[in-house]
Amino acid sequence: MSYNEFLPSYSIGDDCYKEIPYVTRRYGKTAVVIGGKTAMEKAKPELLAALKGSDLEITDFIWYGGDSNYENIEMLKAMPKVQNADMVFGVGGGRAVDTVKTLCDRMDKPFFTFPTLASNCASCTAISVIYNADGTFKEYAYLKAPALHTFINTKIIAESPEKLFWAGIGDALSKEYEVVFACRDKDMTHTPLLGRVLAEACTKPLVSYGKKHLRIAEITFLQRISSR
């Protein structure tokens, strides 16, 4: 039996968007941005600055619809700006990115992700959580591959609400225990074995540095609020 394994790749740092023209160079000349309203507001100036003078053009910034459901996916799929773009940039939190991932999987269109929150791992995974139109859980969508590349702008993430930064630490800390528990007494192939090792690697750095950087995120968020 044969299978495919597509591993996530990423750029990280407060100026990582400058890598966009290089990383995307083989996938075309136009990109449409789809994401959450606040997320796009935060990322738009950085994206436009990073692409200035390059061969890549952003043709539009489109709201994803507010939830990761098939109704919004079909709505986006019908838009000419989405159909005509060479690639899609998914910007925002988990539901926005899951919408883009499932959309591009169905359209067989290249896509790149731009997380603006630390609270989830949607930007680097090949699974989407899909909801019904009334907001209740519907199903998991298992996709053929994750994003071609993820751009993790640490400046934008550091300026997100402190409680979402805290949620991201909690989400990552849970990985080792979830995976070790799920893998007990199982004969595993390469993919789950790799997943277990990566999950185990999450814990030590978070225990060592998590409290310190959560406090920094707290102070940064409070300073931003007080300066308004």
PDB file of C-alpha atoms in Angstrom:
ATOM      1  CA  MET A   1       0.000   0.000   0.000  1.00  0.00           C
ATOM      2  CA  SER A   2       1.344   3.450  -0.898  1.00  0.00           C
ATOM      3  CA  TYR A   3       0.493   6.840   0.563  1.00  0.00           C
ATOM      4  CA  ASN A   4       1.530  10.481   0.320  1.00  0.00           C
ATOM      5  CA  GLU A   5       3.004  12.560   3.108  1.00  0.00           C
ATOM      6  CA  PHE A   6       3.101  16.349   2.710  1.00  0.00           C
ATOM      7  CA  LEU A   7       4.908  18.061   5.562  1.00  0.00           C
ATOM      8  CA  PRO A   8       4.192  21.689   6.508  1.00  0.00           C
ATOM      9  CA  SER A   9       6.868  24.320   5.896  1.00  0.00           C
ATOM     10  CA  TYR A  10       7.007  27.809   7.345  1.00  0.00           C
ATOM     11  CA  SER A  11       8.719  31.178   7.642  1.00  0.00           C
ATOM     12  CA  ILE A  12       8.724  32.824  11.061  1.00  0.00           C
ATOM     13  CA  GLY A  13       9.721  36.225  12.420  1.00  0.00           C
ATOM     14  CA  ASP A  14       8.510  39.797  12.625  1.00  0.00           C
ATOM     15  CA  ASP A  15       9.549  40.453   9.018  1.00  0.00           C
ATOM     16  CA  CYS A  16       8.826  37.029   7.523  1.00  0.00           C
ATOM     17  CA  TYR A  17       6.350  38.451   4.978  1.00  0.00           C
ATOM     18  CA  LYS A  18       9.332  39.707   2.974  1.00  0.00           C
ATOM     19  CA  GLU A  19       9.848  36.053   1.973  1.00  0.00           C
ATOM     20  CA  ILE A  20       6.456  35.861   0.226  1.00  0.00           C
ATOM     21  CA  PRO A  21       7.671  36.757  -3.313  1.00  0.00           C
ATOM     22  CA  TYR A  22      10.427  34.129  -3.146  1.00  0.00           C
ATOM     23  CA  VAL A  23       8.346  31.339  -1.614  1.00  0.00           C
ATOM     24  CA  THR A  24       5.371  31.837  -3.954  1.00  0.00           C
ATOM     25  CA  ARG A  25       7.341  32.527  -7.140  1.00  0.00           C
ATOM     26  CA  ARG A  26       6.485  29.220  -8.857  1.00  0.00           C
ATOM     27  CA  TYR A  27       2.729  29.471  -8.338  1.00  0.00           C
ATOM     28  CA  GLY A  28       1.731  32.474 -10.428  1.00  0.00           C
ATOM     29  CA  LYS A  29       1.456  36.251 -10.349  1.00  0.00           C
ATOM     30  CA  THR A  30      -1.872  36.934  -8.611  1.00  0.00           C
ATOM     31  CA  ALA A  31      -3.206  36.150  -5.151  1.00  0.00           C
ATOM     32  CA  VAL A  32      -6.559  36.747  -3.502  1.00  0.00           C
ATOM     33  CA  VAL A  33      -6.602  37.175   0.277  1.00  0.00           C
ATOM     34  CA  ILE A  34      -9.434  35.506   2.200  1.00  0.00           C
ATOM     35  CA  GLY A  35      -9.760  35.838   5.951  1.00  0.00           C
ATOM     36  CA  GLY A  36     -11.341  37.373   9.009  1.00  0.00           C
ATOM     37  CA  LYS A  37     -12.122  41.082   9.086  1.00  0.00           C
ATOM     38  CA  THR A  38      -9.854  41.978  12.020  1.00  0.00           C
ATOM     39  CA  ALA A  39      -7.125  39.625  10.821  1.00  0.00           C
ATOM     40  CA  MET A  40      -7.012  41.185   7.356  1.00  0.00           C
ATOM     41  CA  GLU A  41      -7.025  44.657   8.877  1.00  0.00           C
ATOM     42  CA  LYS A  42      -3.916  43.707  10.878  1.00  0.00           C
ATOM     43  CA  ALA A  43      -2.122  41.873   8.080  1.00  0.00           C
ATOM     44  CA  LYS A  44      -3.014  44.041   5.063  1.00  0.00           C
ATOM     45  CA  PRO A  45      -0.394  46.805   5.554  1.00  0.00           C
ATOM     46  CA  GLU A  46       2.332  44.214   6.138  1.00  0.00           C
ATOM     47  CA  LEU A  47       1.301  42.165   3.104  1.00  0.00           C
ATOM     48  CA  LEU A  48       1.151  45.140   0.753  1.00  0.00           C
ATOM     49  CA  ALA A  49       4.504  46.447   1.985  1.00  0.00           C
ATOM     50  CA  ALA A  50       6.114  43.034   1.510  1.00  0.00           C
ATOM     51  CA  LEU A  51       4.882  42.737  -2.086  1.00  0.00           C
ATOM     52  CA  LYS A  52       5.718  46.284  -3.159  1.00  0.00           C
ATOM     53  CA  GLY A  53       8.041  46.153  -6.152  1.00  0.00           C
ATOM     54  CA  SER A  54       7.552  42.398  -6.645  1.00  0.00           C
ATOM     55  CA  ASP A  55       5.873  40.531  -9.508  1.00  0.00           C
ATOM     56  CA  LEU A  56       3.059  39.311  -7.251  1.00  0.00           C
ATOM     57  CA  GLU A  57      -0.227  41.234  -7.101  1.00  0.00           C
ATOM     58  CA  ILE A  58      -3.001  40.920  -4.523  1.00  0.00           C
ATOM     59  CA  THR A  59      -6.263  41.258  -6.448  1.00  0.00           C
ATOM     60  CA  ASP A  60      -8.666  41.541  -3.502  1.00  0.00           C
ATOM     61  CA  PHE A  61      -9.238  41.083   0.241  1.00  0.00           C
ATOM     62  CA  ILE A  62     -12.376  39.000   0.843  1.00  0.00           C
ATOM     63  CA  TRP A  63     -14.125  38.193   4.132  1.00  0.00           C
ATOM     64  CA  TYR A  64     -14.476  34.443   4.571  1.00  0.00           C
ATOM     65  CA  GLY A  65     -18.092  34.628   5.727  1.00  0.00           C
ATOM     66  CA  GLY A  66     -17.776  34.272   9.491  1.00  0.00           C
ATOM     67  CA  ASP A  67     -17.675  30.493   9.917  1.00  0.00           C
ATOM     68  CA  SER A  68     -16.066  27.456   8.348  1.00  0.00           C
ATOM     69  CA  ASN A  69     -19.112  25.876   6.751  1.00  0.00           C
ATOM     70  CA  TYR A  70     -19.855  24.522   3.299  1.00  0.00           C
ATOM     71  CA  GLU A  71     -22.242  27.391   2.580  1.00  0.00           C
ATOM     72  CA  ASN A  72     -19.410  29.932   2.861  1.00  0.00           C
ATOM     73  CA  ILE A  73     -17.024  27.666   0.971  1.00  0.00           C
ATOM     74  CA  GLU A  74     -19.457  27.420  -1.955  1.00  0.00           C
ATOM     75  CA  MET A  75     -20.064  31.192  -1.822  1.00  0.00           C
ATOM     76  CA  LEU A  76     -16.330  31.862  -2.115  1.00  0.00           C
ATOM     77  CA  LYS A  77     -15.896  29.207  -4.784  1.00  0.00           C
ATOM     78  CA  ALA A  78     -18.417  31.030  -6.996  1.00  0.00           C
ATOM     79  CA  MET A  79     -16.591  34.378  -6.824  1.00  0.00           C
ATOM     80  CA  PRO A  80     -14.713  35.325 -10.037  1.00  0.00           C
ATOM     81  CA  LYS A  81     -11.897  36.951  -8.017  1.00  0.00           C
ATOM     82  CA  VAL A  82     -11.302  33.608  -6.286  1.00  0.00           C
ATOM     83  CA  GLN A  83     -11.626  31.566  -9.477  1.00  0.00           C
ATOM     84  CA  ASN A  84      -9.215  33.763 -11.420  1.00  0.00           C
ATOM     85  CA  ALA A  85      -6.487  34.123  -8.786  1.00  0.00           C
ATOM     86  CA  ASP A  86      -3.399  31.975  -9.243  1.00  0.00           C
ATOM     87  CA  MET A  87      -3.224  31.334  -5.497  1.00  0.00           C
ATOM     88  CA  VAL A  88      -5.069  32.053  -2.259  1.00  0.00           C
ATOM     89  CA  PHE A  89      -3.721  33.577   0.953  1.00  0.00           C
ATOM     90  CA  GLY A  90      -5.661  32.460   4.039  1.00  0.00           C
ATOM     91  CA  VAL A  91      -5.364  35.060   6.811  1.00  0.00           C
ATOM     92  CA  GLY A  92      -6.676  34.784  10.355  1.00  0.00           C
ATOM     93  CA  GLY A  93      -7.673  32.319  13.043  1.00  0.00           C
ATOM     94  CA  GLY A  94      -8.780  28.715  12.889  1.00  0.00           C
ATOM     95  CA  ARG A  95     -12.197  29.064  11.268  1.00  0.00           C
ATOM     96  CA  ALA A  96     -11.023  31.476   8.593  1.00  0.00           C
ATOM     97  CA  VAL A  97      -8.029  29.329   7.713  1.00  0.00           C
ATOM     98  CA  ASP A  98     -10.067  26.096   7.766  1.00  0.00           C
ATOM     99  CA  THR A  99     -12.473  27.704   5.298  1.00  0.00           C
ATOM    100  CA  VAL A 100      -9.618  28.586   2.941  1.00  0.00           C
ATOM    101  CA  LYS A 101      -8.012  25.163   3.266  1.00  0.00           C
ATOM    102  CA  THR A 102     -11.203  23.312   2.382  1.00  0.00           C
ATOM    103  CA  LEU A 103     -12.022  25.762  -0.412  1.00  0.00           C
ATOM    104  CA  CYS A 104      -8.626  25.324  -2.054  1.00  0.00           C
ATOM    105  CA  ASP A 105      -8.705  21.557  -1.595  1.00  0.00           C
ATOM    106  CA  ARG A 106     -11.988  21.481  -3.522  1.00  0.00           C
ATOM    107  CA  MET A 107     -10.725  23.895  -6.190  1.00  0.00           C
ATOM    108  CA  ASP A 108      -7.272  22.291  -6.419  1.00  0.00           C
ATOM    109  CA  LYS A 109      -5.778  25.759  -6.028  1.00  0.00           C
ATOM    110  CA  PRO A 110      -2.391  26.594  -4.410  1.00  0.00           C
ATOM    111  CA  PHE A 111      -2.776  28.256  -1.023  1.00  0.00           C
ATOM    112  CA  PHE A 112      -0.626  29.787   1.690  1.00  0.00           C
ATOM    113  CA  THR A 113      -1.600  30.541   5.273  1.00  0.00           C
ATOM    114  CA  PHE A 114      -0.986  33.576   7.462  1.00  0.00           C
ATOM    115  CA  PRO A 115      -1.983  32.942  11.091  1.00  0.00           C
ATOM    116  CA  THR A 116      -2.764  36.008  13.183  1.00  0.00           C
ATOM    117  CA  LEU A 117      -3.431  34.136  16.444  1.00  0.00           C
ATOM    118  CA  ALA A 118      -1.479  31.559  18.452  1.00  0.00           C
ATOM    119  CA  SER A 119      -4.622  29.827  19.710  1.00  0.00           C
ATOM    120  CA  ASN A 120      -4.758  27.035  17.116  1.00  0.00           C
ATOM    121  CA  CYS A 121      -2.693  25.012  14.667  1.00  0.00           C
ATOM    122  CA  ALA A 122      -5.049  25.282  11.682  1.00  0.00           C
ATOM    123  CA  SER A 123      -2.479  27.023   9.473  1.00  0.00           C
ATOM    124  CA  CYS A 124      -0.144  24.015   9.422  1.00  0.00           C
ATOM    125  CA  THR A 125      -2.559  21.076   9.302  1.00  0.00           C
ATOM    126  CA  ALA A 126      -4.396  19.096   6.630  1.00  0.00           C
ATOM    127  CA  ILE A 127      -7.648  18.837   8.573  1.00  0.00           C
ATOM    128  CA  SER A 128     -10.490  21.351   8.823  1.00  0.00           C
ATOM    129  CA  VAL A 129     -13.305  21.613  11.332  1.00  0.00           C
ATOM    130  CA  ILE A 130     -16.577  22.163   9.483  1.00  0.00           C
ATOM    131  CA  TYR A 131     -19.713  23.578  11.103  1.00  0.00           C
ATOM    132  CA  ASN A 132     -23.373  23.631  10.150  1.00  0.00           C
ATOM    133  CA  ALA A 133     -24.958  26.918   9.100  1.00  0.00           C
ATOM    134  CA  ASP A 134     -26.364  27.293  12.642  1.00  0.00           C
ATOM    135  CA  GLY A 135     -22.858  27.111  14.155  1.00  0.00           C
ATOM    136  CA  THR A 136     -23.057  23.556  15.486  1.00  0.00           C
ATOM    137  CA  PHE A 137     -20.307  21.045  14.693  1.00  0.00           C
ATOM    138  CA  LYS A 138     -20.803  19.104  11.458  1.00  0.00           C
ATOM    139  CA  GLU A 139     -17.666  17.087  10.658  1.00  0.00           C
ATOM    140  CA  TYR A 140     -13.942  17.025  10.077  1.00  0.00           C
ATOM    141  CA  ALA A 141     -12.748  17.540   6.511  1.00  0.00           C
ATOM    142  CA  TYR A 142      -9.610  15.523   5.779  1.00  0.00           C
ATOM    143  CA  LEU A 143      -7.633  17.323   3.088  1.00  0.00           C
ATOM    144  CA  LYS A 144      -5.062  16.069   0.620  1.00  0.00           C
ATOM    145  CA  ALA A 145      -2.277  18.328   1.926  1.00  0.00           C
ATOM    146  CA  PRO A 146      -1.609  21.258   4.250  1.00  0.00           C
ATOM    147  CA  ALA A 147      -0.798  24.753   3.007  1.00  0.00           C
ATOM    148  CA  LEU A 148       2.181  24.965   0.677  1.00  0.00           C
ATOM    149  CA  HIS A 149       3.800  27.323   3.197  1.00  0.00           C
ATOM    150  CA  THR A 150       2.849  29.176   6.372  1.00  0.00           C
ATOM    151  CA  PHE A 151       4.047  32.690   7.189  1.00  0.00           C
ATOM    152  CA  ILE A 152       4.113  33.215  10.968  1.00  0.00           C
ATOM    153  CA  ASN A 153       4.421  36.931  11.638  1.00  0.00           C
ATOM    154  CA  THR A 154       5.423  37.050  15.300  1.00  0.00           C
ATOM    155  CA  LYS A 155       4.697  40.779  15.586  1.00  0.00           C
ATOM    156  CA  ILE A 156       1.060  40.340  14.575  1.00  0.00           C
ATOM    157  CA  ILE A 157       0.624  37.303  16.818  1.00  0.00           C
ATOM    158  CA  ALA A 158       2.241  39.079  19.785  1.00  0.00           C
ATOM    159  CA  GLU A 159      -0.307  41.886  19.426  1.00  0.00           C
ATOM    160  CA  SER A 160      -3.299  39.533  19.562  1.00  0.00           C
ATOM    161  CA  PRO A 161      -5.426  39.286  22.739  1.00  0.00           C
ATOM    162  CA  GLU A 162      -3.506  37.752  25.641  1.00  0.00           C
ATOM    163  CA  LYS A 163      -6.179  35.109  26.276  1.00  0.00           C
ATOM    164  CA  LEU A 164      -5.680  33.735  22.757  1.00  0.00           C
ATOM    165  CA  PHE A 165      -1.913  33.571  23.267  1.00  0.00           C
ATOM    166  CA  TRP A 166      -2.614  31.684  26.496  1.00  0.00           C
ATOM    167  CA  ALA A 167      -4.993  29.357  24.619  1.00  0.00           C
ATOM    168  CA  GLY A 168      -2.229  28.575  22.131  1.00  0.00           C
ATOM    169  CA  ILE A 169       0.139  27.561  24.915  1.00  0.00           C
ATOM    170  CA  GLY A 170      -2.548  25.307  26.357  1.00  0.00           C
ATOM    171  CA  ASP A 171      -3.308  23.804  22.955  1.00  0.00           C
ATOM    172  CA  ALA A 172       0.354  23.001  22.316  1.00  0.00           C
ATOM    173  CA  LEU A 173       0.908  21.612  25.825  1.00  0.00           C
ATOM    174  CA  SER A 174      -1.960  19.180  25.359  1.00  0.00           C
ATOM    175  CA  LYS A 175      -0.451  17.671  22.225  1.00  0.00           C
ATOM    176  CA  GLU A 176       2.044  15.311  23.873  1.00  0.00           C
ATOM    177  CA  TYR A 177      -0.506  13.824  26.255  1.00  0.00           C
ATOM    178  CA  GLU A 178      -3.218  13.475  23.626  1.00  0.00           C
ATOM    179  CA  VAL A 179      -0.900  11.766  21.164  1.00  0.00           C
ATOM    180  CA  VAL A 180       0.833   9.452  23.646  1.00  0.00           C
ATOM    181  CA  PHE A 181      -2.577   8.374  24.961  1.00  0.00           C
ATOM    182  CA  ALA A 182      -3.970   7.811  21.449  1.00  0.00           C
ATOM    183  CA  CYS A 183      -0.909   5.797  20.362  1.00  0.00           C
ATOM    184  CA  ARG A 184      -0.849   3.327  23.245  1.00  0.00           C
ATOM    185  CA  ASP A 185      -0.485  -0.327  22.218  1.00  0.00           C
ATOM    186  CA  LYS A 186      -0.612   0.506  18.517  1.00  0.00           C
ATOM    187  CA  ASP A 187       1.719  -0.540  15.703  1.00  0.00           C
ATOM    188  CA  MET A 188       2.358   2.688  13.835  1.00  0.00           C
ATOM    189  CA  THR A 189       3.642   3.627  10.398  1.00  0.00           C
ATOM    190  CA  HIS A 190       5.937   6.584   9.690  1.00  0.00           C
ATOM    191  CA  THR A 191       3.280   9.299   9.753  1.00  0.00           C
ATOM    192  CA  PRO A 192       1.879   8.739  13.265  1.00  0.00           C
ATOM    193  CA  LEU A 193       5.374   7.991  14.582  1.00  0.00           C
ATOM    194  CA  LEU A 194       6.560  11.356  13.293  1.00  0.00           C
ATOM    195  CA  GLY A 195       3.488  13.020  14.782  1.00  0.00           C
ATOM    196  CA  ARG A 196       4.224  11.532  18.188  1.00  0.00           C
ATOM    197  CA  VAL A 197       7.830  12.749  18.180  1.00  0.00           C
ATOM    198  CA  LEU A 198       6.785  16.265  17.139  1.00  0.00           C
ATOM    199  CA  ALA A 199       4.072  16.351  19.806  1.00  0.00           C
ATOM    200  CA  GLU A 200       6.576  15.333  22.472  1.00  0.00           C
ATOM    201  CA  ALA A 201       8.889  18.153  21.342  1.00  0.00           C
ATOM    202  CA  CYS A 202       6.242  20.790  22.189  1.00  0.00           C
ATOM    203  CA  THR A 203       6.291  20.372  25.947  1.00  0.00           C
ATOM    204  CA  LYS A 204       9.771  21.300  27.178  1.00  0.00           C
ATOM    205  CA  PRO A 205      10.074  24.757  25.497  1.00  0.00           C
ATOM    206  CA  LEU A 206       6.605  25.739  26.696  1.00  0.00           C
ATOM    207  CA  VAL A 207       7.325  24.703  30.271  1.00  0.00           C
ATOM    208  CA  SER A 208      10.643  26.584  30.140  1.00  0.00           C
ATOM    209  CA  TYR A 209       9.498  29.792  28.448  1.00  0.00           C
ATOM    210  CA  GLY A 210       5.695  29.820  28.368  1.00  0.00           C
ATOM    211  CA  LYS A 211       5.042  31.711  31.607  1.00  0.00           C
ATOM    212  CA  LYS A 212       7.581  34.445  30.796  1.00  0.00           C
ATOM    213  CA  HIS A 213       6.264  35.082  27.306  1.00  0.00           C
ATOM    214  CA  LEU A 214       2.634  34.909  28.373  1.00  0.00           C
ATOM    215  CA  ARG A 215       3.407  37.753  30.770  1.00  0.00           C
ATOM    216  CA  ILE A 216       5.081  39.724  27.953  1.00  0.00           C
ATOM    217  CA  ALA A 217       2.008  39.188  25.749  1.00  0.00           C
ATOM    218  CA  GLU A 218      -0.206  40.342  28.627  1.00  0.00           C
ATOM    219  CA  ILE A 219       1.772  43.566  29.090  1.00  0.00           C
ATOM    220  CA  THR A 220       1.903  44.223  25.327  1.00  0.00           C
ATOM    221  CA  PHE A 221      -1.857  43.809  24.982  1.00  0.00           C
ATOM    222  CA  LEU A 222      -2.576  46.083  27.968  1.00  0.00           C
ATOM    223  CA  GLN A 223      -0.230  48.749  26.577  1.00  0.00           C
ATOM    224  CA  ARG A 224      -2.037  48.683  23.238  1.00  0.00           C
ATOM    225  CA  ILE A 225      -5.437  48.999  24.917  1.00  0.00           C
ATOM    226  CA  SER A 226      -4.332  51.898  27.139  1.00  0.00           C
ATOM    227  CA  SER A 227      -2.803  53.806  24.210  1.00  0.00           C
ATOM    228  CA  ARG A 228      -6.091  53.967  22.286  1.00  0.00           C
TER     229      ARG A 228
END
